[in-house]
Short mmCIF file of C-alpha atoms and ligand atoms in Angstrom, two decimals:
data_model
loop_
_atom_site.label_atom_id
_atom_site.label_comp_id
_atom_site.label_asym_id
_atom_site.label_seq_id
_atom_site.Cartn_x
_atom_site.Cartn_y
_atom_site.Cartn_z
CA MET A 1 130.11 72.74 109.20
CA ALA A 2 132.74 75.53 109.45
CA GLU A 3 132.48 75.45 113.24
CA GLU A 4 133.18 71.73 113.52
CA THR A 5 136.11 72.05 111.14
CA ILE A 6 137.68 74.94 113.06
CA LEU A 7 137.24 73.42 116.54
CA GLY A 8 138.34 69.99 115.28
CA TYR A 9 141.45 71.43 113.63
CA LEU A 10 142.44 73.29 116.82
CA ALA A 11 142.13 70.05 118.83
CA LYS A 12 145.12 68.70 116.88
CA ASN A 13 146.96 71.86 115.83
CA GLN A 14 148.42 74.90 117.55
CA GLU A 15 146.84 77.48 115.33
CA ILE A 16 145.11 78.42 112.14
CA ALA A 17 147.63 80.85 110.74
CA ASP A 18 145.40 82.33 108.08
CA SER A 19 141.66 81.95 107.85
CA GLY A 20 141.78 82.61 104.10
CA GLU A 21 144.14 79.74 103.39
CA PHE A 22 142.30 77.57 105.90
CA ALA A 23 138.97 78.19 104.13
CA ALA A 24 140.52 77.40 100.74
CA GLN A 25 142.17 74.18 102.01
CA HIS A 26 138.94 72.93 103.59
CA GLY A 27 136.62 73.96 100.80
CA LEU A 28 134.78 76.47 102.98
CA ASN A 29 133.39 79.88 102.17
CA HIS A 30 135.64 82.47 103.84
CA ASP A 31 132.70 84.64 104.95
CA ASP A 32 131.19 81.65 106.78
CA VAL A 33 134.54 80.93 108.42
CA VAL A 34 134.85 84.56 109.55
CA ASN A 35 131.35 84.54 111.05
CA VAL A 36 132.05 81.35 112.99
CA ILE A 37 135.37 82.72 114.25
CA LYS A 38 133.66 85.90 115.48
CA SER A 39 131.03 83.89 117.30
CA LEU A 40 133.54 81.45 118.84
CA HIS A 41 135.70 84.40 119.85
CA GLY A 42 132.70 86.00 121.58
CA PHE A 43 132.26 82.90 123.69
CA ARG A 44 136.04 82.67 124.27
CA TYR A 45 136.37 79.29 122.57
CA VAL A 46 139.10 80.81 120.43
CA ASP A 47 141.43 83.78 120.40
CA ALA A 48 141.54 85.52 117.06
CA GLN A 49 143.99 88.08 115.68
CA ASP A 50 143.07 90.30 112.77
CA ILE A 51 144.93 89.89 109.53
CA LYS A 52 144.57 92.64 106.98
CA ARG A 53 146.00 92.34 103.51
CA GLU A 54 145.93 94.76 100.68
CA THR A 55 145.05 92.89 97.56
CA TRP A 56 144.63 94.04 94.02
CA VAL A 57 141.40 93.60 92.11
CA LEU A 58 140.50 94.52 88.55
CA THR A 59 138.45 97.63 87.92
CA ASP A 60 135.56 97.36 85.44
CA GLU A 61 137.86 98.63 82.72
CA GLY A 62 140.51 96.10 83.78
CA LYS A 63 137.93 93.32 83.57
CA THR A 64 137.00 94.15 79.97
CA TYR A 65 140.66 94.13 78.89
CA ALA A 66 141.28 90.87 80.71
CA ALA A 67 138.44 89.41 78.67
CA SER A 68 139.01 90.93 75.22
CA GLY A 69 142.57 92.19 75.19
CA SER A 70 144.25 95.56 75.85
CA PRO A 71 143.29 98.51 73.62
CA GLU A 72 146.82 98.76 72.19
CA VAL A 73 146.76 95.13 71.04
CA GLN A 74 143.23 95.46 69.68
CA LEU A 75 144.38 98.51 67.72
CA PHE A 76 147.53 96.76 66.52
CA LEU A 77 145.53 93.80 65.27
CA ALA A 78 143.13 96.11 63.43
CA ILE A 79 146.01 97.36 61.24
CA PRO A 80 146.56 95.15 58.18
CA PRO A 81 150.24 94.39 57.16
CA GLU A 82 149.95 96.85 54.25
CA GLY A 83 148.75 99.69 56.53
CA ILE A 84 145.43 101.57 56.75
CA PRO A 85 144.27 105.23 56.49
CA LEU A 86 143.73 106.74 59.95
CA GLU A 87 140.04 107.43 59.34
CA GLU A 88 139.35 103.86 58.36
CA LEU A 89 141.14 102.52 61.38
CA GLN A 90 139.13 104.88 63.52
CA LYS A 91 135.91 103.52 62.06
CA LYS A 92 136.87 99.96 62.98
CA LEU A 93 137.24 100.68 66.69
CA ASP A 94 135.21 102.07 69.56
CA PRO A 95 136.22 105.78 69.98
CA LEU A 96 137.52 105.44 73.53
CA LEU A 97 139.33 102.21 72.75
CA PHE A 98 140.88 103.88 69.70
CA LYS A 99 142.09 106.83 71.73
CA ILE A 100 143.71 104.73 74.45
CA GLY A 101 145.02 102.13 72.02
CA ARG A 102 146.66 104.74 69.79
CA ALA A 103 148.46 106.41 72.70
CA GLN A 104 149.70 103.13 74.19
CA ALA A 105 150.71 101.60 70.84
CA ALA A 106 152.65 104.76 69.98
CA LYS A 107 154.34 104.69 73.36
CA ASN A 108 155.33 101.06 72.77
CA LYS A 109 156.61 102.01 69.30
CA TRP A 110 154.37 99.38 67.73
CA VAL A 111 152.87 101.60 65.05
CA GLU A 112 153.88 104.32 62.66
CA MET A 113 151.44 107.20 62.42
CA GLY A 114 152.18 108.29 58.85
CA LYS A 115 150.43 111.15 57.04
CA GLN A 116 148.76 108.78 54.61
CA LEU A 117 148.75 105.50 56.43
CA VAL A 118 148.96 103.99 59.86
CA SER A 119 151.22 100.96 59.65
CA ARG A 120 152.76 98.29 61.85
CA LYS A 121 156.36 98.86 63.01
CA VAL A 122 156.80 95.37 64.42
CA GLN A 123 155.71 91.96 63.18
CA HIS A 124 154.28 90.64 66.37
CA VAL A 125 153.16 91.93 69.80
CA ASP A 126 152.41 90.21 73.10
CA ASP A 127 149.46 91.32 75.17
CA THR A 128 151.33 91.60 78.47
CA VAL A 129 148.67 93.87 79.94
CA LYS A 130 146.00 91.23 79.42
CA ASP A 131 148.30 88.52 80.83
CA LEU A 132 149.07 90.57 83.93
CA LEU A 133 145.41 91.34 84.48
CA LEU A 134 144.55 87.66 84.23
CA GLN A 135 147.24 86.82 86.77
CA ILE A 136 145.87 89.38 89.23
CA GLU A 137 142.40 88.02 88.68
CA ARG A 138 143.70 84.58 89.70
CA GLY A 139 145.24 85.98 92.89
CA LYS A 140 148.89 85.71 91.74
CA VAL A 141 151.51 88.14 93.02
CA ILE A 142 153.13 90.25 90.30
CA ASP A 143 156.07 92.59 89.99
CA GLN A 144 155.82 96.01 91.71
CA ASP A 145 156.62 97.91 88.50
CA ASP A 146 153.79 96.15 86.69
CA ILE A 147 151.46 96.95 89.57
CA LYS A 148 152.41 100.60 89.30
CA ALA A 149 151.76 100.68 85.57
CA LEU A 150 148.35 98.98 85.82
CA LYS A 151 147.37 101.20 88.75
CA GLY A 152 148.42 104.25 86.76
CA ARG A 153 146.06 103.17 83.99
CA LYS A 154 143.29 102.59 86.57
CA LEU A 155 142.96 98.95 85.53
CA ILE A 156 143.45 97.68 89.08
CA ALA A 157 142.54 98.98 92.53
CA THR A 158 143.36 97.92 96.08
CA GLN A 159 140.95 96.04 98.20
CA THR A 160 141.49 95.27 101.87
CA TRP A 161 141.11 91.66 102.71
CA ASN A 162 140.16 90.85 106.32
CA GLY A 163 140.88 87.52 107.90
CA TYR A 164 142.06 86.03 111.15
CA SER A 165 144.72 83.89 112.70
CA VAL A 166 143.14 81.69 115.34
CA ARG A 167 144.29 79.83 118.46
CA LYS A 168 142.49 78.04 121.27
CA GLY A 169 140.78 80.38 123.72
CA PRO A 170 140.37 80.03 127.51
CA GLU A 171 136.99 78.28 127.10
CA TYR A 172 138.11 76.06 124.22
CA ALA A 173 136.26 72.75 123.78
CA PRO A 174 136.19 70.55 120.68
CA GLN A 175 132.45 71.03 120.58
CA ARG A 176 130.35 74.05 121.51
CA LYS A 177 128.25 73.56 124.60
CA LYS A 178 124.56 74.14 124.13
CA PHE A 179 123.15 76.62 126.62
CA ALA A 180 119.63 76.11 127.86
CA ALA A 181 117.40 79.11 127.24
CA ASP A 182 114.49 78.16 129.50
CA LEU A 183 114.20 76.34 132.78
CA THR A 184 111.47 73.76 132.18
CA ARG A 185 109.32 71.61 134.42
CA GLU A 186 111.00 68.53 132.93
CA MET A 187 114.49 69.81 133.85
CA LEU A 188 113.34 70.32 137.44
CA GLN A 189 111.70 66.90 137.65
CA SER A 190 114.66 65.02 136.23
CA GLY A 191 117.27 67.07 138.10
CA GLU A 192 118.92 67.77 134.76
CA TRP A 193 119.03 71.49 135.56
CA LYS A 194 122.01 70.88 137.88
CA ASN A 195 124.26 69.94 134.96
CA LEU A 196 123.04 72.52 132.52
CA GLU A 197 124.53 75.84 131.68
CA PHE A 198 122.01 78.56 131.08
CA LYS A 199 122.09 81.28 128.53
CA GLU A 200 122.55 84.70 130.07
CA TYR A 201 119.73 87.18 129.95
CA ASN A 202 120.14 89.87 127.35
CA PHE A 203 118.55 92.89 128.90
CA ASN A 204 119.40 94.96 125.85
CA ALA A 205 117.33 92.82 123.49
CA LYS A 206 114.45 94.69 121.92
CA GLY A 207 111.86 92.04 122.66
CA GLN A 208 109.02 90.80 120.52
CA PRO A 209 106.95 93.47 118.79
CA ILE A 210 103.60 93.85 120.52
CA GLU A 211 100.91 92.30 118.37
CA GLY A 212 97.74 93.33 120.11
CA GLY A 213 94.78 95.14 118.69
CA HIS A 214 95.31 98.63 117.35
CA LEU A 215 92.92 101.55 117.33
CA HIS A 216 92.14 103.24 114.05
CA PRO A 217 92.82 107.01 114.04
CA LEU A 218 89.08 107.64 113.62
CA ASN A 219 88.43 105.67 116.80
CA LYS A 220 91.06 107.64 118.69
CA VAL A 221 89.70 111.01 117.62
CA ARG A 222 86.14 109.83 118.31
CA HIS A 223 87.16 108.83 121.84
CA GLN A 224 88.68 112.25 122.48
CA LEU A 225 85.60 114.01 121.15
CA ARG A 226 83.37 111.85 123.28
CA MET A 227 85.43 112.89 126.32
CA ILE A 228 85.02 116.56 125.40
CA PHE A 229 81.24 116.21 125.09
CA LEU A 230 81.06 114.30 128.38
CA GLN A 231 83.16 116.97 130.13
CA MET A 232 80.69 119.56 128.81
CA GLY A 233 77.78 117.62 130.35
CA PHE A 234 76.39 116.04 127.17
CA GLU A 235 74.70 112.62 127.02
CA GLU A 236 75.37 110.27 124.13
CA MET A 237 72.40 109.43 121.89
CA PRO A 238 71.81 105.82 120.77
CA THR A 239 72.80 105.88 117.11
CA ASP A 240 72.77 102.13 116.50
CA ARG A 241 70.59 102.21 113.38
CA PHE A 242 71.97 102.88 109.91
CA VAL A 243 68.60 102.26 108.26
CA GLU A 244 66.08 105.00 108.86
CA SER A 245 62.75 105.98 107.37
CA SER A 246 62.48 109.06 105.19
CA PHE A 247 60.04 110.32 107.79
CA TRP A 248 62.62 110.58 110.59
CA ASN A 249 65.48 111.50 108.26
CA PHE A 250 63.62 114.25 106.34
CA ASP A 251 59.90 114.87 106.97
CA ALA A 252 60.10 115.33 110.73
CA LEU A 253 62.88 117.86 110.05
CA PHE A 254 60.53 119.94 107.93
CA GLN A 255 62.49 119.00 104.82
CA PRO A 256 60.03 119.17 101.88
CA GLN A 257 59.49 116.03 99.84
CA GLN A 258 60.71 117.71 96.62
CA HIS A 259 63.98 118.74 98.27
CA PRO A 260 66.96 117.76 96.04
CA ALA A 261 68.72 115.99 98.95
CA ARG A 262 65.87 113.47 98.89
CA ASP A 263 66.64 112.53 95.31
CA SER A 264 68.07 109.03 94.86
CA HIS A 265 71.14 110.66 93.35
CA ASP A 266 71.97 111.96 96.81
CA THR A 267 70.43 109.35 99.09
CA PHE A 268 70.67 105.56 99.17
CA TYR A 269 67.17 104.05 99.36
CA MET A 270 66.63 100.50 100.63
CA LYS A 271 65.27 97.77 98.35
CA VAL A 272 64.60 95.38 101.21
CA PRO A 273 62.91 96.33 103.50
CA ALA A 274 61.73 99.14 101.25
CA ILE A 275 59.30 100.74 103.65
CA THR A 276 59.10 101.37 107.37
CA LYS A 277 56.74 99.27 109.52
CA GLU A 278 55.42 101.91 111.85
CA LEU A 279 55.41 105.57 112.61
CA PRO A 280 53.69 107.49 115.43
CA GLU A 281 50.42 108.26 113.63
CA ASP A 282 49.26 111.35 115.47
CA TYR A 283 52.69 112.94 115.08
CA VAL A 284 52.78 111.96 111.37
CA GLU A 285 49.47 113.79 111.01
CA ARG A 286 50.90 116.98 112.57
CA VAL A 287 54.02 116.77 110.39
CA LYS A 288 51.83 116.35 107.28
CA ARG A 289 49.82 119.41 108.27
CA VAL A 290 52.86 121.62 108.90
CA HIS A 291 54.29 120.69 105.47
CA GLU A 292 50.98 121.27 103.69
CA SER A 293 49.56 124.30 105.40
CA GLY A 294 51.92 125.30 108.19
CA GLY A 295 50.62 126.43 111.56
CA TYR A 296 52.56 127.77 114.56
CA GLY A 297 52.89 131.04 112.68
CA SER A 298 54.15 129.38 109.46
CA ARG A 299 52.59 129.06 106.00
CA GLY A 300 54.14 125.65 105.41
CA TYR A 301 55.21 124.58 101.93
CA GLU A 302 51.70 124.45 100.42
CA TYR A 303 52.00 121.10 98.60
CA ASP A 304 50.28 117.70 98.92
CA TRP A 305 52.35 115.70 101.39
CA ASN A 306 52.71 112.05 100.36
CA ARG A 307 52.75 109.36 103.05
CA ASP A 308 54.38 106.78 100.72
CA GLU A 309 57.37 109.06 100.32
CA ALA A 310 57.75 109.31 104.12
CA ASN A 311 57.57 105.53 104.49
CA LYS A 312 60.59 104.86 102.25
CA ASN A 313 63.56 103.35 104.03
CA LEU A 314 67.01 104.76 103.42
CA LEU A 315 70.54 104.77 104.82
CA ARG A 316 70.49 107.79 107.10
CA THR A 317 72.09 110.83 105.51
CA HIS A 318 72.75 112.58 108.81
CA THR A 319 72.64 111.76 112.52
CA THR A 320 70.18 114.62 112.86
CA ALA A 321 67.58 111.89 112.24
CA ILE A 322 68.55 110.51 115.66
CA SER A 323 68.49 113.98 117.26
CA THR A 324 64.94 114.34 115.91
CA ARG A 325 63.83 111.04 117.41
CA MET A 326 65.36 112.04 120.75
CA LEU A 327 63.63 115.41 120.75
CA TYR A 328 60.33 113.71 119.90
CA LEU A 329 60.79 111.30 122.85
CA LEU A 330 61.66 114.23 125.10
CA ALA A 331 58.46 115.99 124.06
CA GLN A 332 56.39 113.04 125.26
CA LYS A 333 57.29 113.74 128.90
CA PRO A 334 57.19 116.86 131.10
CA PHE A 335 60.00 119.05 129.75
CA THR A 336 63.55 118.82 131.07
CA PRO A 337 66.54 120.56 129.46
CA LYS A 338 69.03 118.25 127.71
CA ARG A 339 72.45 118.24 126.13
CA TYR A 340 72.85 115.44 123.63
CA PHE A 341 75.65 114.34 121.33
CA SER A 342 76.41 111.55 118.89
CA ILE A 343 79.31 110.45 116.72
CA ASP A 344 78.38 107.83 114.14
CA ARG A 345 78.22 106.87 110.52
CA VAL A 346 76.07 108.43 107.81
CA PHE A 347 75.70 107.68 104.10
CA ARG A 348 75.42 109.82 101.00
CA ASN A 349 75.26 108.87 97.35
CA GLU A 350 78.35 110.86 96.39
CA ALA A 351 81.05 110.50 93.76
CA VAL A 352 84.09 109.22 95.65
CA ASP A 353 87.21 111.42 95.46
CA ARG A 354 90.16 112.64 97.57
CA THR A 355 87.92 114.21 100.18
CA HIS A 356 84.59 112.40 99.77
CA LEU A 357 83.39 108.89 100.45
CA ALA A 358 79.84 107.56 100.20
CA GLU A 359 79.95 107.04 103.96
CA PHE A 360 81.51 109.09 106.71
CA HIS A 361 81.08 109.89 110.38
CA GLN A 362 79.15 112.78 111.73
CA ILE A 363 79.67 114.51 115.04
CA GLU A 364 76.55 116.18 116.30
CA GLY A 365 75.74 118.15 119.42
CA LEU A 366 72.52 119.80 120.57
CA ILE A 367 71.23 121.66 123.58
CA CYS A 368 67.57 122.03 124.26
CA ASP A 369 66.31 124.45 126.86
CA ARG A 370 63.83 127.24 127.37
CA GLY A 371 64.75 130.63 125.92
CA LEU A 372 68.05 129.76 124.24
CA THR A 373 69.36 132.30 121.71
CA LEU A 374 71.79 132.44 118.81
CA GLY A 375 74.23 133.95 121.32
CA ASP A 376 74.07 130.71 123.30
CA LEU A 377 74.85 128.76 120.16
CA ILE A 378 77.86 130.95 119.33
CA GLY A 379 79.05 130.67 122.93
CA VAL A 380 78.82 126.90 123.07
CA LEU A 381 80.52 126.59 119.69
CA HIS A 382 83.45 128.68 120.97
CA ASP A 383 83.66 126.46 124.04
CA PHE A 384 83.45 123.21 122.06
CA PHE A 385 85.85 124.12 119.25
CA SER A 386 88.45 125.68 121.52
CA ARG A 387 88.60 122.33 123.30
CA LEU A 388 89.53 120.86 119.90
CA GLY A 389 92.30 123.44 119.56
CA MET A 390 90.33 125.78 117.29
CA SER A 391 89.77 128.99 119.17
CA LYS A 392 89.56 131.43 116.25
CA LEU A 393 86.06 131.02 114.84
CA ARG A 394 83.95 132.88 112.32
CA PHE A 395 80.35 132.29 111.32
CA LYS A 396 78.66 132.66 107.98
CA PRO A 397 74.89 132.71 107.39
CA ALA A 398 73.78 129.46 105.75
CA TYR A 399 70.66 127.50 104.94
CA ASN A 400 69.29 124.21 106.25
CA PRO A 401 65.62 123.28 105.84
CA TYR A 402 65.40 122.50 109.56
CA THR A 403 67.30 125.41 111.13
CA GLU A 404 66.72 129.14 111.21
CA PRO A 405 69.00 130.94 111.57
CA SER A 406 71.77 128.66 110.25
CA MET A 407 75.50 129.26 110.36
CA GLU A 408 78.50 127.65 108.74
CA ILE A 409 81.44 127.52 111.12
CA PHE A 410 84.94 128.49 109.96
CA SER A 411 88.13 128.12 111.94
CA TYR A 412 91.48 129.73 111.26
CA HIS A 413 94.02 126.99 110.59
CA GLU A 414 97.49 128.22 111.60
CA GLY A 415 99.25 125.50 109.61
CA PHE A 416 97.33 126.13 106.39
CA GLY A 417 97.31 129.88 107.04
CA LYS A 418 93.65 130.22 106.08
CA TRP A 419 90.06 129.92 107.25
CA VAL A 420 88.64 126.40 106.79
CA GLU A 421 85.04 125.29 107.08
CA VAL A 422 84.71 123.05 110.11
CA GLY A 423 80.98 122.60 110.62
CA ASN A 424 77.38 123.59 110.23
CA SER A 425 74.95 124.77 112.87
CA GLY A 426 71.67 126.44 113.64
CA MET A 427 68.54 126.70 115.75
CA PHE A 428 65.89 124.11 114.94
CA ARG A 429 62.79 125.65 113.35
CA PRO A 430 59.44 125.90 115.21
CA GLU A 431 57.94 123.90 112.27
CA MET A 432 60.15 121.04 113.42
CA LEU A 433 59.86 121.37 117.21
CA LEU A 434 56.24 122.37 117.79
CA PRO A 435 54.56 119.40 116.04
CA MET A 436 56.56 117.15 118.39
CA GLY A 437 54.77 118.75 121.31
CA LEU A 438 57.69 120.63 122.88
CA PRO A 439 56.67 123.73 124.88
CA GLU A 440 56.61 126.90 122.81
CA ASP A 441 59.48 128.64 124.57
CA VAL A 442 61.85 125.67 124.16
CA ARG A 443 64.69 126.34 121.73
CA VAL A 444 67.16 123.83 120.37
CA ILE A 445 70.63 124.89 119.28
CA ALA A 446 72.62 122.31 117.34
CA TRP A 447 75.72 121.75 115.25
CA GLY A 448 77.29 119.05 113.17
CA LEU A 449 80.69 118.28 111.63
CA SER A 450 82.47 115.34 110.13
CA LEU A 451 84.87 113.17 112.11
CA GLU A 452 87.08 112.57 109.07
CA ARG A 453 87.99 116.20 108.50
CA PRO A 454 89.67 116.87 111.88
CA THR A 455 91.20 113.38 111.85
CA MET A 456 92.82 113.99 108.45
CA ILE A 457 94.15 117.34 109.62
CA LEU A 458 95.45 115.89 112.92
CA TYR A 459 97.14 112.91 111.26
CA GLY A 460 98.32 114.76 108.15
CA ILE A 461 96.38 112.52 105.76
CA ASN A 462 95.55 114.11 102.40
CA ASN A 463 93.44 111.43 100.77
CA ILE A 464 90.39 110.16 102.63
CA ARG A 465 90.87 106.75 100.99
CA ASP A 466 94.14 106.44 102.95
CA LEU A 467 92.12 106.83 106.15
CA PHE A 468 89.01 104.75 105.56
CA GLY A 469 88.13 101.83 103.32
CA HIS A 470 89.83 98.86 101.72
CA LYS A 471 92.94 100.74 100.55
CA VAL A 472 94.03 101.70 104.05
CA ASP A 473 97.57 100.62 104.91
CA LEU A 474 97.60 98.28 107.92
CA GLY A 475 100.91 99.84 108.96
CA LEU A 476 99.08 103.13 109.54
CA ILE A 477 96.57 101.41 111.79
CA LYS A 478 99.33 99.69 113.76
CA ALA A 479 101.63 102.66 114.18
CA ASN A 480 99.51 105.83 114.36
CA PRO A 481 100.28 108.11 117.30
CA ILE A 482 97.93 108.90 120.15
CA CYS A 483 95.38 111.63 119.56
CA ARG A 484 96.11 114.93 121.30
CA LEU A 485 93.27 117.33 120.71
CA GLY A 486 93.67 120.98 121.54
CA VAL A 487 97.36 120.69 122.46
CA ASP A 488 100.06 122.17 120.27
N1 LIG B 1 72.69 117.68 109.67
C1 LIG B 1 73.59 118.71 109.25
C2 LIG B 1 74.49 118.19 108.12
O1 LIG B 1 74.26 117.13 107.68
C3 LIG B 1 74.46 119.17 110.38
C4 LIG B 1 73.66 120.01 111.33
C5 LIG B 1 73.28 119.48 112.53
C6 LIG B 1 73.29 121.30 111.00
C7 LIG B 1 72.55 120.22 113.40
C8 LIG B 1 72.59 122.05 111.87
C9 LIG B 1 72.19 121.53 113.04
O2 LIG B 1 75.36 118.87 107.69
#
């Protein structure tokens, strides 16, 4: 609309002397006119010269007086012909208005400030301040002395007005040419391309944002950890089962059936299918015996082991259930040493808070070989954790039903300036390994940690619900940086 008007006007006239007047005459918005002029100027359809004008606009205070009268007139009108005590007059007016009005009215000699009464000195007053303000509001030019006075009272302020004077430019045409953006098959077939002008490439344009898939921070950290395990010669265990039997999750790990972790307050049990279909019977028999009466140098727990309890299906509470299955499979063949790892999801019936969810990911590593010692475990933990960037480690004796000895792993966090718990570890008990059929001198050293903990530290996330679950911000998933483990 504005573009047609401008180009059309220049076809018949030398110039547009003032874009402001031009906009007003043609009923156009001046901002629109300015934008079109800038664009036409860019394409050299027009030449444009800046016009800057200082104009006066009303301040907020000026606007209120233009609407309801100057303070001096308001004060004057509040004085009755017979006069009024000062205090009463004061009560009738807003304090600031009273203060300004009194000073101005006195200056104008409109009022008499007597000891008893305030009274009018003149019969009638004109509100020239209000009139002047209204004129400025309507864009009228007023006398310099009046401007000075209003400016002095901070009722008006300058504003720079920007506009243009416009003439035809070197590429002037009464209508803008449309540039083709793409060369199409149709243009080639019809030969139309010969007559077209093409838009120039803008090599500075940012381009479309890339909308591909995005990896979740947990996936990135998991990938890096997987690489570390693979570099250390570990094989990944198949963890593709969330549902596990109590047998593989607890009993085979020499975890007694009365153990509090097996309570439904800590573990999610399955309603359907509630029980497991099959278990290796001869092995189940050996597990039952080791719980009830021990063997292999152990006294066992000395209680009646219940098969129904072992049959119950649950959501696995640790990936150590998978490690157990793998060790059992290994025991069925002539022995070969192994290094296994897994990183997958586990479930616990926990109250959800800033650092806990009812499901999380567990990282687990184990080495099984003849004659391994606690020294080997400490050594491999130093190797593994220093690859994650945690080289200062400390160990604290701990307890797991399936490991002896057991150690909690602490790492010194430079950023936090303190020791933080980073994992749990131990050597699997003979009561767990020997019923599987592993040779007597085979030892298994193992450790586990959560994937969420290092991910939260690496990505500076304080609330686990910002990392995992339905409250996660998609922006975080789209924009999270690459994972750099072990590099500062
Ligand atoms: N399963 C243990 C846990 O849930 C981790 C662990 C794995 C501990 C292997 C010792 C050995 O915390």
